[in-house]
Structure formats: structure tokens, C-alpha cells
CSV table of C-alpha atoms and ligand atoms in Angstrom, one decimal:
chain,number,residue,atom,x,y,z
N,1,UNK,CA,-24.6,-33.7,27.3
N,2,UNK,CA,-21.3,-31.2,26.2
N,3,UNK,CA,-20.5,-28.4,27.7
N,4,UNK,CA,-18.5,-25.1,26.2
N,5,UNK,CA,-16.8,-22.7,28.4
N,6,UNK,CA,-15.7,-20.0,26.4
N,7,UNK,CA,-13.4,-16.8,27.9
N,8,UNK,CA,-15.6,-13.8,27.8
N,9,UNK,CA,-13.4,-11.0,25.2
N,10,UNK,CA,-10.7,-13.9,26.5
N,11,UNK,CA,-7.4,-11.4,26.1
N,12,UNK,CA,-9.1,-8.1,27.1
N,13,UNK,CA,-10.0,-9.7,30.5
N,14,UNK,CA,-6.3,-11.5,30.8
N,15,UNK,CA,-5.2,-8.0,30.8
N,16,UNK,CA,-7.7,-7.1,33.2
N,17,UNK,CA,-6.9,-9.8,35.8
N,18,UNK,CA,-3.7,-8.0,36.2
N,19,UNK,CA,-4.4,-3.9,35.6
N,20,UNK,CA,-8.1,-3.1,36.9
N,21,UNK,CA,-8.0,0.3,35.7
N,22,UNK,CA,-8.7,-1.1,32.3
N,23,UNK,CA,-12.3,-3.0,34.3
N,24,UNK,CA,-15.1,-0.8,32.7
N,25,UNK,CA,-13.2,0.8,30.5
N,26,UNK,CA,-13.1,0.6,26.2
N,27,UNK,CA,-10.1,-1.7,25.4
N,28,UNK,CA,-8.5,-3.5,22.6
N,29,UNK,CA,-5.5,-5.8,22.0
N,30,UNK,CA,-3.6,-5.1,19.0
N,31,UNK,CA,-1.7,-7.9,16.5
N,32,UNK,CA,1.6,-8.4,16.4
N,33,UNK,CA,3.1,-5.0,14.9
N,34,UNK,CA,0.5,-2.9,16.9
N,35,UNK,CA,-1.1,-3.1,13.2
N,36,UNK,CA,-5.2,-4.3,14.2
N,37,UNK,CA,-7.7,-4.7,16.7
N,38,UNK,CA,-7.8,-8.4,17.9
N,39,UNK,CA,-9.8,-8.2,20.9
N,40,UNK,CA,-12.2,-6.1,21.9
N,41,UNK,CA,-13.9,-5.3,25.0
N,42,UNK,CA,-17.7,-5.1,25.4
N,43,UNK,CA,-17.4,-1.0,25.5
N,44,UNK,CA,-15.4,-1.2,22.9
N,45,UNK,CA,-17.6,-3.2,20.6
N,46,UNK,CA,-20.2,-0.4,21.7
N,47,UNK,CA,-17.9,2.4,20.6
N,48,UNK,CA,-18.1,0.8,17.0
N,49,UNK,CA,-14.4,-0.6,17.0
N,50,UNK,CA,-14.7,-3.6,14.3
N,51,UNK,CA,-12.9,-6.8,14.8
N,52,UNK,CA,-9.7,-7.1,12.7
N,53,UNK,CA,-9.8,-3.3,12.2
N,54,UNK,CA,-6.7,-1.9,11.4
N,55,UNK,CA,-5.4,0.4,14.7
N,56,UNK,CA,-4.9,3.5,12.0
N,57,UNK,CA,-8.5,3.4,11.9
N,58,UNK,CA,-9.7,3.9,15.6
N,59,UNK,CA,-6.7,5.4,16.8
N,60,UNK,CA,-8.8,9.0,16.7
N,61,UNK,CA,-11.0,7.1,19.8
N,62,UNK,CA,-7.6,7.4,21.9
N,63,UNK,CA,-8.9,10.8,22.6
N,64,UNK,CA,-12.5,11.1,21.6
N,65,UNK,CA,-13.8,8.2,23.5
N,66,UNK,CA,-11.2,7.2,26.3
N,67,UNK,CA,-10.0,3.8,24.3
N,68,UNK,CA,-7.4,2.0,25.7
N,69,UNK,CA,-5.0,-0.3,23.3
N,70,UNK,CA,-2.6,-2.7,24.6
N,71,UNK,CA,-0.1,-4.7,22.5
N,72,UNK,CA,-0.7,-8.5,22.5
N,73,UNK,CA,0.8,-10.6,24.9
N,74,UNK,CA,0.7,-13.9,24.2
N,75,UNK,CA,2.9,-15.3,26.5
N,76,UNK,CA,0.4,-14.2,29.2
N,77,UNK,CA,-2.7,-15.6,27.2
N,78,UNK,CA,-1.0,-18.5,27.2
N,79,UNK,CA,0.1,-19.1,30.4
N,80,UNK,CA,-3.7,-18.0,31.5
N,81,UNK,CA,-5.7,-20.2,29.6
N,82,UNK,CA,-3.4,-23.2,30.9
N,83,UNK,CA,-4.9,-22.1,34.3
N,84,UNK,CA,-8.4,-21.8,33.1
N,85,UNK,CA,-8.3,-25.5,30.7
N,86,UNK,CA,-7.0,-26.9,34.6
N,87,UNK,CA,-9.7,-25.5,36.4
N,88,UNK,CA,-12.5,-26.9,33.8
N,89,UNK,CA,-10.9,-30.0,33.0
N,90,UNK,CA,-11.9,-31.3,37.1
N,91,UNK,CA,-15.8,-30.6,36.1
N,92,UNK,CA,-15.9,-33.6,33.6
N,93,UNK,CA,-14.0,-36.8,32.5
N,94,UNK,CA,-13.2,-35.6,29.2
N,95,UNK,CA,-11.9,-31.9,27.7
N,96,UNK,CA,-11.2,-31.0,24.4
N,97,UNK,CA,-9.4,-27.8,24.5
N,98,UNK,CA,-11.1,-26.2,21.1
N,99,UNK,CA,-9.4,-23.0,21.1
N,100,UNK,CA,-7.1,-20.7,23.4
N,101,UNK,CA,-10.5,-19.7,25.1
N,102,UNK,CA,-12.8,-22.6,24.4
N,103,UNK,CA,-12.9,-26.6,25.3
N,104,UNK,CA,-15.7,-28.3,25.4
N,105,UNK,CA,-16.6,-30.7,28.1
N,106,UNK,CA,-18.1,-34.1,27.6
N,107,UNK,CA,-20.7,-35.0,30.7
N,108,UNK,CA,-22.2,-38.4,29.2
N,109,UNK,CA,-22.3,-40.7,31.8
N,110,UNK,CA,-22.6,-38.2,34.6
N,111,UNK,CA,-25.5,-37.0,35.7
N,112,UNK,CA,-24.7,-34.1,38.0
N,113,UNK,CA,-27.1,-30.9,38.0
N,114,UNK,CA,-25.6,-29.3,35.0
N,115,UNK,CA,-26.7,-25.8,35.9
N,116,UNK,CA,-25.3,-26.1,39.3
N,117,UNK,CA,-22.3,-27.6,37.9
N,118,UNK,CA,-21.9,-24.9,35.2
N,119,UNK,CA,-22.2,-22.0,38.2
N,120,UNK,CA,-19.6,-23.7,40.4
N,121,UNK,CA,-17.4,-23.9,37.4
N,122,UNK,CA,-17.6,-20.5,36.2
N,123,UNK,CA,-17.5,-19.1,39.8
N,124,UNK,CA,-14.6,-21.4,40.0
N,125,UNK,CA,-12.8,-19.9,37.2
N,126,UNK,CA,-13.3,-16.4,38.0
N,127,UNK,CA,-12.0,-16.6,41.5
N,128,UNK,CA,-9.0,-19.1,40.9
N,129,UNK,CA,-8.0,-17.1,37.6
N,130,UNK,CA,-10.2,-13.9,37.2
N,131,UNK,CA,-11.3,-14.5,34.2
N,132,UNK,CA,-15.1,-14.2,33.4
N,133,UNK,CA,-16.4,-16.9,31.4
N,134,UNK,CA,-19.9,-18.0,29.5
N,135,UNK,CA,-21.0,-21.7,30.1
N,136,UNK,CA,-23.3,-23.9,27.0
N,137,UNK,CA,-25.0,-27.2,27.7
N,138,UNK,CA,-27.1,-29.1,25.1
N,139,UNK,CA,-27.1,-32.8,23.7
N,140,UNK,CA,-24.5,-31.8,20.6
N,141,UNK,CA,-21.6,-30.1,20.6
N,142,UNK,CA,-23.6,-27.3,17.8
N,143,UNK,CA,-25.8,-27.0,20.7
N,144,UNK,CA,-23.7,-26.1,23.1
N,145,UNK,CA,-22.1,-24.0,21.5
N,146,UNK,CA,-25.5,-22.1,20.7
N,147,UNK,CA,-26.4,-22.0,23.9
N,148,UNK,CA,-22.9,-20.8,25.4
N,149,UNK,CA,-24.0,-17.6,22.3
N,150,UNK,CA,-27.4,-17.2,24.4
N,151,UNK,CA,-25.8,-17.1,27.7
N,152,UNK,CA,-22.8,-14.8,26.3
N,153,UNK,CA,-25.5,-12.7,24.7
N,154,UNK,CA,-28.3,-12.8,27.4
N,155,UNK,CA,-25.2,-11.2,29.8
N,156,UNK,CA,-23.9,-9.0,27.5
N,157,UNK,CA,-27.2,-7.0,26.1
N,158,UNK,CA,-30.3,-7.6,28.5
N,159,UNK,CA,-33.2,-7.9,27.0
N,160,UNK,CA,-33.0,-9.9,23.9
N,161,UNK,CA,-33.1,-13.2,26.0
N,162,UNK,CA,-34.9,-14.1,29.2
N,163,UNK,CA,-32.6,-13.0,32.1
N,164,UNK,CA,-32.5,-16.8,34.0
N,165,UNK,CA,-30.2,-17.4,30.8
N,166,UNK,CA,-27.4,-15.3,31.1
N,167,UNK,CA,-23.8,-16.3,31.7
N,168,UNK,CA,-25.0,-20.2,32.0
N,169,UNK,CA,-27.5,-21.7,29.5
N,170,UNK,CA,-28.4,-25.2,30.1
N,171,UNK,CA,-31.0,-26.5,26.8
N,172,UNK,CA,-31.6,-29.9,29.0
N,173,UNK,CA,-33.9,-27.9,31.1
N,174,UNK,CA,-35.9,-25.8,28.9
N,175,UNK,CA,-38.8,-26.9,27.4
N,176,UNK,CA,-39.6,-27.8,23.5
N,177,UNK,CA,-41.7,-24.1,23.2
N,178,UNK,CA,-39.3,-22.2,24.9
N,179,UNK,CA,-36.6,-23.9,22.6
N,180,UNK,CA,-38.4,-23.0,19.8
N,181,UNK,CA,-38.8,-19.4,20.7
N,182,UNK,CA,-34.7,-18.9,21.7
N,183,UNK,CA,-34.3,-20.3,18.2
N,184,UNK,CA,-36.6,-18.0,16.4
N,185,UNK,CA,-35.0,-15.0,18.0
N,186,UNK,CA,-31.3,-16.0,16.7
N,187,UNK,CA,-30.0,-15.6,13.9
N,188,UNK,CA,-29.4,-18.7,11.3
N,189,UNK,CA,-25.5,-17.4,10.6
N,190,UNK,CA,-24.7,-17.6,14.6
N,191,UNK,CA,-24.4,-21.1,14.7
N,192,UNK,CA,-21.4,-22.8,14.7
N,193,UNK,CA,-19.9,-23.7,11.3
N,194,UNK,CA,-22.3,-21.4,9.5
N,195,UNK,CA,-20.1,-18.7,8.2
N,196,UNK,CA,-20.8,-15.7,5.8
N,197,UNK,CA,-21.1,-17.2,2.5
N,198,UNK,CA,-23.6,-20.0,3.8
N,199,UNK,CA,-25.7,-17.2,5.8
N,200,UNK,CA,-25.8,-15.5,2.8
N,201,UNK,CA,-27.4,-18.2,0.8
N,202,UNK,CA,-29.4,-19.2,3.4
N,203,UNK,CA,-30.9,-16.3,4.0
N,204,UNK,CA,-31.6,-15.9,0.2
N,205,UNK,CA,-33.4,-18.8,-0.1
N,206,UNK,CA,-35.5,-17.9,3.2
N,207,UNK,CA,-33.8,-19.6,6.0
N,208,UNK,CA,-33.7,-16.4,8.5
N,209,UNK,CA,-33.4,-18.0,11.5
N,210,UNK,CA,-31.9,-21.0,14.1
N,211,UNK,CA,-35.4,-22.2,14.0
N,212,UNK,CA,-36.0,-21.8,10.2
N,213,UNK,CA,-32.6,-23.9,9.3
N,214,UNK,CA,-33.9,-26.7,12.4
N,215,UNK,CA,-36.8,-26.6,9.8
N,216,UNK,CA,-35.5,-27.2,6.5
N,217,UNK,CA,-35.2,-30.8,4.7
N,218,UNK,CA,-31.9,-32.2,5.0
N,219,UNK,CA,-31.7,-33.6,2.1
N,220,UNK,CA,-32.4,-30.7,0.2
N,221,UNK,CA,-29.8,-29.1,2.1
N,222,UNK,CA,-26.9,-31.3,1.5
N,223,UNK,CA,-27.8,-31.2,-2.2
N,224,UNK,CA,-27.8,-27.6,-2.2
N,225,UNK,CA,-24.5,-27.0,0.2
N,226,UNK,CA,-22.8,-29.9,2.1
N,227,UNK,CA,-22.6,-32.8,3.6
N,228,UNK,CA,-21.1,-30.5,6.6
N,229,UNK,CA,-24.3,-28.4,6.8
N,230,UNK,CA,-26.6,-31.5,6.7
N,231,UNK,CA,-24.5,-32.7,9.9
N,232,UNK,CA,-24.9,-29.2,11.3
N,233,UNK,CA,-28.5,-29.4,10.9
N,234,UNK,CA,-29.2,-33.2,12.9
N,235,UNK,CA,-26.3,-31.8,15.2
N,236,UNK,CA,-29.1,-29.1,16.4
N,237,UNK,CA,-31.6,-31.5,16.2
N,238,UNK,CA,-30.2,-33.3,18.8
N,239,UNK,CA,-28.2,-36.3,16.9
N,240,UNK,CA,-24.3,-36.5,17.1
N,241,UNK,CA,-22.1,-36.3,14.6
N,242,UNK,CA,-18.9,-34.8,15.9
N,243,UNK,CA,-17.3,-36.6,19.4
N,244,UNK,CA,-15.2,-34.9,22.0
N,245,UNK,CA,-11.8,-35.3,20.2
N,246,UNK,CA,-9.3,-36.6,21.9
N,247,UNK,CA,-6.9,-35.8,19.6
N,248,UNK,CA,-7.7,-33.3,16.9
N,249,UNK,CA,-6.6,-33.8,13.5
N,250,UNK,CA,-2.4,-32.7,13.5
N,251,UNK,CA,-2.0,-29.2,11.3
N,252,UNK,CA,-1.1,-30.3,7.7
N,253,UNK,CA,1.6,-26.8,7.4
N,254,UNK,CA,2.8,-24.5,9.9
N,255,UNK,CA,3.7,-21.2,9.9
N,256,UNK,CA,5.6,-18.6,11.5
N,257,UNK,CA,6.2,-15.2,10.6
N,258,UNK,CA,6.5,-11.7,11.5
N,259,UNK,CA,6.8,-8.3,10.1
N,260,UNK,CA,10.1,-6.5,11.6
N,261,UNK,CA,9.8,-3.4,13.6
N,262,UNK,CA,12.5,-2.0,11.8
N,263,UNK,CA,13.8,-3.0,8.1
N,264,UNK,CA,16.4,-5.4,8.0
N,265,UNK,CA,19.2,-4.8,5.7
N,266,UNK,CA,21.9,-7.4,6.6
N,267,UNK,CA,21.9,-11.3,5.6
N,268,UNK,CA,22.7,-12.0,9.3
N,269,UNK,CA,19.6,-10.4,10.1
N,270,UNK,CA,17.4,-12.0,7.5
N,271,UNK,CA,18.8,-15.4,8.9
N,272,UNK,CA,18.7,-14.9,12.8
N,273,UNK,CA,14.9,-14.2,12.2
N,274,UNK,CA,14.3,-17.1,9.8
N,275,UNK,CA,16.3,-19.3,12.0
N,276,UNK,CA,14.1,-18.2,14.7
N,277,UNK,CA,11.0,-18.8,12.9
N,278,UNK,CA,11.7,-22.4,11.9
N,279,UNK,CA,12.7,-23.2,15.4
N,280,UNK,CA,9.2,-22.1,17.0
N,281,UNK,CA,7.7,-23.8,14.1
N,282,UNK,CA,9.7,-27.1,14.8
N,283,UNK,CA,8.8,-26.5,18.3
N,284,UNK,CA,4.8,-26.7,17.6
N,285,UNK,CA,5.7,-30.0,14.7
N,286,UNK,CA,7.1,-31.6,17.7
N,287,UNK,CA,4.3,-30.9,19.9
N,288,UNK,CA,1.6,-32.7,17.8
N,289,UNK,CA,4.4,-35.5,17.3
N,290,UNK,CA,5.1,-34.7,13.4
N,291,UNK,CA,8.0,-34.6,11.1
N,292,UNK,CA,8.6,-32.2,8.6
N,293,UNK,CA,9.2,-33.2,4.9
N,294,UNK,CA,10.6,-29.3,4.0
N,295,UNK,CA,11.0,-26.4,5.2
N,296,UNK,CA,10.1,-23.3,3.1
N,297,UNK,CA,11.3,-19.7,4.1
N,298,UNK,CA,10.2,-16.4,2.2
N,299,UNK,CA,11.0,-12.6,3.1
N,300,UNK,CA,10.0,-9.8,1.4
N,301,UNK,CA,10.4,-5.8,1.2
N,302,UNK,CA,7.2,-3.5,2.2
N,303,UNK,CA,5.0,-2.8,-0.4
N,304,UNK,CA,3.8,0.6,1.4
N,305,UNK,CA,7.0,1.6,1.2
N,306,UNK,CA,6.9,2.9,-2.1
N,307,UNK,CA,10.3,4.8,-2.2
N,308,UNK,CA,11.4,1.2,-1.5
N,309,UNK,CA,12.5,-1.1,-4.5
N,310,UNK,CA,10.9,-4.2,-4.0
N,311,UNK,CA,12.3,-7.6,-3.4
N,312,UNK,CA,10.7,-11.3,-2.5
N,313,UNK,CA,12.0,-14.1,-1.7
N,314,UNK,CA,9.8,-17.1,-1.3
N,315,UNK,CA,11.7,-20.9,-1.5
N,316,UNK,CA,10.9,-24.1,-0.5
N,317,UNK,CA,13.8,-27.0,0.6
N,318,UNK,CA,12.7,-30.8,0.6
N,319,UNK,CA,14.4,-32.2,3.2
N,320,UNK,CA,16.3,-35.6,2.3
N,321,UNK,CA,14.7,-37.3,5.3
N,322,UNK,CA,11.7,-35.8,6.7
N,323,UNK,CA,12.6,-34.5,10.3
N,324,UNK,CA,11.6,-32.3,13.8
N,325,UNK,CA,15.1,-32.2,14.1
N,326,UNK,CA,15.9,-28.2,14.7
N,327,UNK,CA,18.7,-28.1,14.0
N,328,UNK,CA,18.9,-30.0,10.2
N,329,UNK,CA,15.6,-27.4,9.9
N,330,UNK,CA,17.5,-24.1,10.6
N,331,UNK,CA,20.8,-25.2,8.9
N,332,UNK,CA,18.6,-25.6,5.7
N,333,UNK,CA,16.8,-22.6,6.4
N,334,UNK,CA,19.6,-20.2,6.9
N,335,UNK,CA,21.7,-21.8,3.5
N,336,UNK,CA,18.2,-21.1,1.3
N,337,UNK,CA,18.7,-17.4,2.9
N,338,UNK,CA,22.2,-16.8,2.4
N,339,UNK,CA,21.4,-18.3,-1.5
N,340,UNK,CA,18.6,-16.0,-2.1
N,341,UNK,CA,19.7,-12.9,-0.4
N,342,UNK,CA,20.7,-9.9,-2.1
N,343,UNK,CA,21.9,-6.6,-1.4
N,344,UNK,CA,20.3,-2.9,-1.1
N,345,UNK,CA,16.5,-4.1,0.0
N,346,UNK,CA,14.7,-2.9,3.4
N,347,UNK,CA,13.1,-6.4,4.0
N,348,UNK,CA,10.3,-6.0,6.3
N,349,UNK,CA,8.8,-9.0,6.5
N,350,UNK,CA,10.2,-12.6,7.1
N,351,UNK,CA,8.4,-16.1,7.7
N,352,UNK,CA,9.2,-19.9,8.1
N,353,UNK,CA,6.8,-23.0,7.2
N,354,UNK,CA,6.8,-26.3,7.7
N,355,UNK,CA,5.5,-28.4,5.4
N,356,UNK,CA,4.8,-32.2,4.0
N,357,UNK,CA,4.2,-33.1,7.8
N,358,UNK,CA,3.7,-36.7,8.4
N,359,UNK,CA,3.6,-38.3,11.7
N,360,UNK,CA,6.5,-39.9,13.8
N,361,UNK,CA,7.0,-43.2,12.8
N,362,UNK,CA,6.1,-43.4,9.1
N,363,UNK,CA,9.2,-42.3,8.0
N,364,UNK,CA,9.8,-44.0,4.3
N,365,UNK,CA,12.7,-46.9,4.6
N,366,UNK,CA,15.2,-44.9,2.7
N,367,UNK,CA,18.0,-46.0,5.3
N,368,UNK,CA,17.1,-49.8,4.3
N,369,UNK,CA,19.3,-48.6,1.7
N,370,UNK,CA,22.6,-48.7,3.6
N,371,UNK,CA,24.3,-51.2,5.3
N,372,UNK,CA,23.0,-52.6,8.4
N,373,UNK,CA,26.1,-50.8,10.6
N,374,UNK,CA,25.6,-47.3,8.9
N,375,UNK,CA,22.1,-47.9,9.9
N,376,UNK,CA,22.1,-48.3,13.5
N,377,UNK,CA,24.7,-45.7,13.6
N,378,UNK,CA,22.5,-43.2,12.1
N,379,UNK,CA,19.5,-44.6,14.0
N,380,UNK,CA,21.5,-44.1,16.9
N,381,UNK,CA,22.4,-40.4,16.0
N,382,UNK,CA,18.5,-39.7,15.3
N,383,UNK,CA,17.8,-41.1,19.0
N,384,UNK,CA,20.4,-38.7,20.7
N,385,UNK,CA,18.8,-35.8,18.7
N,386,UNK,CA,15.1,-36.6,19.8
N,387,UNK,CA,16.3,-36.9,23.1
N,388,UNK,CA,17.9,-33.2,22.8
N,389,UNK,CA,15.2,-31.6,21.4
N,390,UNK,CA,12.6,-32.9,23.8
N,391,UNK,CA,15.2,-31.5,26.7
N,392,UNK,CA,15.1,-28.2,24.8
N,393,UNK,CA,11.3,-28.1,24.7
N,394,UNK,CA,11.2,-29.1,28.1
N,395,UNK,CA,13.4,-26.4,29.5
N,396,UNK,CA,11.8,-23.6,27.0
N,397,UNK,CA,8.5,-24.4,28.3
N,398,UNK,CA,9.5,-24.2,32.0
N,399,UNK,CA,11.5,-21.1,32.1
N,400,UNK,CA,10.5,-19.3,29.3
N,401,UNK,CA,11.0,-19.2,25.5
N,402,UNK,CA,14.3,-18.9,24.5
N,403,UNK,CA,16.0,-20.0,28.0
N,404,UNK,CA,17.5,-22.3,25.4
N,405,UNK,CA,18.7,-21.3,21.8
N,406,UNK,CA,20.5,-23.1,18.9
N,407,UNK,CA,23.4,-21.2,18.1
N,408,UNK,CA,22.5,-19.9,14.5
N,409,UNK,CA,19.0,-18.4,16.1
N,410,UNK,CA,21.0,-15.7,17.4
N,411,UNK,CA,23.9,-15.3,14.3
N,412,UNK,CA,23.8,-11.7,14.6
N,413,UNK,CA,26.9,-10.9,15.5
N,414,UNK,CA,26.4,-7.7,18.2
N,415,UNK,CA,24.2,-7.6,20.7
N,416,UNK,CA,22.1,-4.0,19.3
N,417,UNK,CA,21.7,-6.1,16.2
N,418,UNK,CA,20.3,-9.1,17.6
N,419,UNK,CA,16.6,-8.2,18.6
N,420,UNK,CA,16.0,-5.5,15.3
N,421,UNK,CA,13.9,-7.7,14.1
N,422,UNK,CA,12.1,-8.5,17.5
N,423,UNK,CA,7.6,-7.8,16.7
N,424,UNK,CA,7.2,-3.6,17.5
N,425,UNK,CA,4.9,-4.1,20.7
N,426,UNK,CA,4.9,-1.0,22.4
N,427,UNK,CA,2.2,-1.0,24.8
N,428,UNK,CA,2.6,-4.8,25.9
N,429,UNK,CA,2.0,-5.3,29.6
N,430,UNK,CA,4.0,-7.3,31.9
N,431,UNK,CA,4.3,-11.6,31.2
N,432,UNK,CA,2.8,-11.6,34.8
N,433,UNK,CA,2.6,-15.3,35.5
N,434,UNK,CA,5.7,-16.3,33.3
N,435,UNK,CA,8.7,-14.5,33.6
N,436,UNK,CA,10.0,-13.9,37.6
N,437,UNK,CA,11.4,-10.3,36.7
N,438,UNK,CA,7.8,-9.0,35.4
N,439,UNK,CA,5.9,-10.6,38.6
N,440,UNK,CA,3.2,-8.1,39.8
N,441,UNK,CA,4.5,-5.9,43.1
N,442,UNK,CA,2.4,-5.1,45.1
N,443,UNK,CA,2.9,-1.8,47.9
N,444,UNK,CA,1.7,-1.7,51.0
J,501,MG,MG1,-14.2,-16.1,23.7
């Protein structure tokens, strides 16, 4: 059997754990930029507020409706679903953290009570982190999923399942009719993997319903949409097709960028933020053990600003010798930015991206070329610098992000220039469990 624990409206309820005048109340989390809705609480799902929706668009509820809108903090998010992936990873012998809010637990070879394991865990998690959470159990890890939707849902709006399901729904103990019922009264598109276009489809060719797809030949259905789907389909009947990962397939690009909270006009600028941008980036290729092959950086003027005369920038540098190597990164980085920049533009938007990632270790024997002393001299070299960027990582991640900078990240030469291009959060709370200086106070 798998489990899913997933956060309920996971950053709304972060923010909750730390300010409960927001408990009860509408709330959303905005993106970076204060620009959309990224997270919404239940009320504010019930006040209409979309996911994705752009702030512009609800800000009216400010005052019509009592909406709350904080800016994201990610740093806290973080830092609390570390705490929440700790608690859950003691329930079962293997975790696969799916997403900052979901893992899924893998209980073959147990054979614990799974709906009294699921109640200690989710009582577990809300008093050691506050954070409420909805708990899935079925043979697959589509099914548990589903089922963590049925508990989620059976909490959230009483009525449209039976009541015994809500917060934790275990699919071991129900019986084939009442199965069959739950998946006649869901909707084919809220299974996992099925997205719009394939609901769409479905649906048009009469598959309604959980219970209609469970119901379908699979052959027919791979013919007519995927291999992927046909999986999907024996995954809710009950067969296996995806494990517990323990290590999930490495990102093939990554990216970092930002829109500035104020133009930036100045090639320092331009390359303080790129700079920055490759080195979080390089932090992450590090992290899932990759090297990068080139390093591409583009920044561009607003198109909303219309007054504005437009300018992009968008290059791409192959690297000699792929690399996690900050440093080589940024250097290359900030010389494609001081050959591209020009003049008279309000940039307003900057990014970094990693790309041709390959892992450690399969670097291509280019040094073969050299002589055998150059060799180990530059083998040596590559050593120190691993060593230093792991120390760097290590120190960033125990005191907080930029405790430790490369020079050229912060290339701006006074102090009021340096943060310009810093994300426009305005209403982010406190990094609570992070940062000593932001540590909730309590008064007595
Ligand atoms: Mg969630």
C-alpha cells in the first residue's frame, strides 16, 4: 500500500502557523512581484478567487469581502515543509518527497492499521508543525492519490462524500460497491496525470467519470491517447506501474529569474542580478549532483511599458568543459551581459538557465588531451573547487541564503544600488523559523 500526505492550501496554512488572525479568514499568497494568486485559502476559493489569477483582478475583494493577500515567502515554505517531510518520513521505510507539500509513503511490507497510522500521522503533523494535512491510502500510487482528493474533498465540502472519509481515506478498507460508488461520484479529470486536454477528450467520447475511465478497454485507450494513460488506467485498477522513486529523474534545464521591482538601467545592475541568478541555479545543479554544459542568460525591457523602447537580450554560452563550478558559471554569465548590454533601456526583467546538464562523472575526456602533469594539476584545481562549493552550500543552507556570496554577485558598487533589483514583496511575513532576527516574540 502508498500513502500521500499532502499540505492542506500548504502556504496559506504556513502563514497561518505563525499569524492566527489570518485562521478563518479569506487569504491568498501572491508570486513573486506581488503579480498573482498562488495559494488560496478555502474561503477564498469560496469568494471566487481563481488559482493563478492575476492580484489586479481581485484586489477590489480587499474591501468588499475582507481578503487578506500576503507576499510569498518561500524561505518559510521551505524551512516548513522540511519539518513536515521529517515528521512523515518516521511513519514508513521509504518517502518520496513528490512536491513541496506532497511525498508519498511506501507501507509494503508493513502491515500496521493504515487508518490508525494515517490519524497518528496527521495528528502528528499538525501539533509538531501546525500544519493541517489530508492523508490517501490505496494499492497504487494513482490511488492514493485519489483517495488523499476524497479525504481533502470529503473535509472541505460535507456532503459530497460519506463523512467517515474525510481528512484520512484508506481504499484497503472499503468494500468493491462502495469503491465503485466514490468512483462514480468523481470526476474522470481529478485523477492524477489526467489533465485538461485528456478530460476534454475523454469526456467527449463518454468517459464522465473515475468509474467510467476504470471501465474502458485499455487497449483502445492507448491507441487513442498514450501509453501514459493506459498505465494510469491499470494503476487504478490496482496494478503498479510507477515505484516509490528513490531518486527522481535530475531536471534536464534550470531556471531562475525574476522581474525587478524597479527598472534597471546600469550594466552593474543587469550583472549583479544575473550573477545572482546563475549562482542559485548552480546551487540547485549541485544539489541533484549535475554539471552544466552552458549557461544561457536573457533580460529584457517591459512590454507594458509602452512609453518604454524595447530591448531583449537572450544568449546562450557553451561552456568549454561542462561544470557546477559557480564561479566559471557567473564569470561567463556576467562577460555575455557586459557584451550584450546597451544603453538607454529600463530592463525589467532578468533570468539565468542552466542547460546541457549531465551528471557528475561523465564528463567527456577532453583533458586526455594534455599532458599527463597539466592533467593532474587541473584535476587537482577541479577537486579544491568542488570542495569550496560544497562548503558554500553547506554554510548557505545553515545560516541562510547568501551568508556566503561570490564577489561579482554583489558587483554593484553602492550599497542603495545593490538590492534594486531585489523581487517587490511588500506584504511578506517574517522568515519565522530561518532567520534569528525575524523569530516570533512573544509578550507576556
Ligand atoms: Mg497541497
Amino acid at each position: 500500500m502508498y500513502g500521500l500526505i499532502d499540505g492542506n492550501n500548504f502556504y496559506v496554512s504556513c502563514e497561518r502557523v505563525f499569524a492566527p488572525r489570518l485562521v478563518g479568514k479569506p487569504v491568498v499568497v501572491l508570486s513573486s512581484n506581488d503579480g498573482a494568486c498562488i495559494a488560496r485559502s478555502n474561503e477564498a476559493k469560496e469568494i471566487g478567487v481563481k488559482m493563478a489569477q492575476p492580484w489586479f483582478q481581485v484586489k477590489h475583494l480587499e474591501r468588499s469581502a475582507g481578503l487578506i493577500a500576503v507576499s510569498a515567502n518561500h524561505e518559510l515554505y521551505g524551512d516548513m515543509s522540511a519539518r513536515m517531510m521529517d515528521v512523515e518520513a518516521r511513519y514508513a521505510p521509504r518517502q518520496e518527497v513528490y512536491s513541496v507539500d506532497e511525498s508519498f509513503l511506501d507501507f509494503t511490507g508493513v502491515c500496521d492499521d493504515l487508518m490508525a497510522t494515517g490519524k497518528a500521522m496527521r495528528a502528528a503533523i499538525l501539533q509538531e508543525t501546525g500544519l493541517p494535512t489530508s492523508v490517501g491510502f490505496g494499492a497504487t500510487k494513482t490511488l492514493a492519490k485519489l483517495a488523499n482528493h476524497i479525504g481533502k474533498t470529503a473535509d472541505r465540502k460535507p456532503g459530497l462524500y460519506p463523512a467517515h472519509l474525510a481528512q484520512v481515506c484508506d481504499f484497503g478498507r472499503l468494500q468493491p460497491q462502495e469503491l465503485d460508488a466514490l468512483f462514480a461520484a468523481t470526476e474522470v479529470g481529478n485523477v492524477w496525470g489526467v489533465g485538461k486536454k485528456i478530460t476534454e477528450k475523454l469526456k467527449a467520447g463518454g468517459i464522465h467519470t473515475v468509474l467510467d475511465l476504470m471501465r474502458a478497454d485499455s487497449a483502445q485507450l492507448r491507441a487513442q491517447f498514450s501509453v501514459t494513460l493506459e498505465k494510469t488506467l491499470l494503476e487504478l485498477r490496482g496494478t503498479s506501474c510507477m515505484e516509490v522513486d528513490d531518486a527522481p529523474a535530475p531536471r534536464q534545464q534550470i531556471l531562475v529569474s525574476r522581474s525587478f521591482g524597479t527598472a534597471i538601467t546600469n550594466v552593474e545592475g543587469i550583472i549583479e542580478a544575473c550573477s545572482e541568478f546563475v549562482s542559485r541555479a548552480a546551487e540547485r545543479l549541485r544539489g541533484q549532483g549535475s554539471l552544466a554544459g552552458a549557461v544561457g542568460i536573457f533580460f529584457t525591457t517591459s512590454p507594458f511599458r509602452q512609453n518604454d523602447r524595447q530591448h531583449s537580450v537572450n544568449v546562450t554560452v557553451p561552456l568549454v568543459r561542462p561544470t557546477a563550478d559557480s564561479a566559471v558559471l557567473v564569470s561567463a554569465a556576467a562577460a555575455a551581459v557586459r557584451a550584450h548590454f546597451r544603453h538607454g533601456f529600463n530592463y525589467a526583467k532578468a533570468g539565468a538557465v542552466l542547460t546541457d546538464l549531465r551528471p557528475v562523472g561523465q564528463e567527456q575526456g577532453e583533458l586526455d588531451l594534455f599532458s599527463s602533469i597539466e592533467q593532474e594539476a587541473a584535476a587537482h584545481t577541479e577537486a579544491a573547487r568542488a570542495k569550496l562549493m560544497t562548503a558554500m552550500d553547506a554554510l548557505n543552507h545553515r545560516f541562510g541564503r547568501d551568508s556566503v556570496r561570490l564577489g561579482s554577485t554583489a558587483a554593484a558598487s553602492s550599497r542603495d544600488e545593490i538590492r534594486v533589483w531585489a523581487t517587490k514583496q511588500e506584504r511578506r511575513s517574517p522568515r519565522y523559523t530561518t532567520r534569528w532576527d525575524e523569530m516570533l516574540v512573544v509578550r507576556a
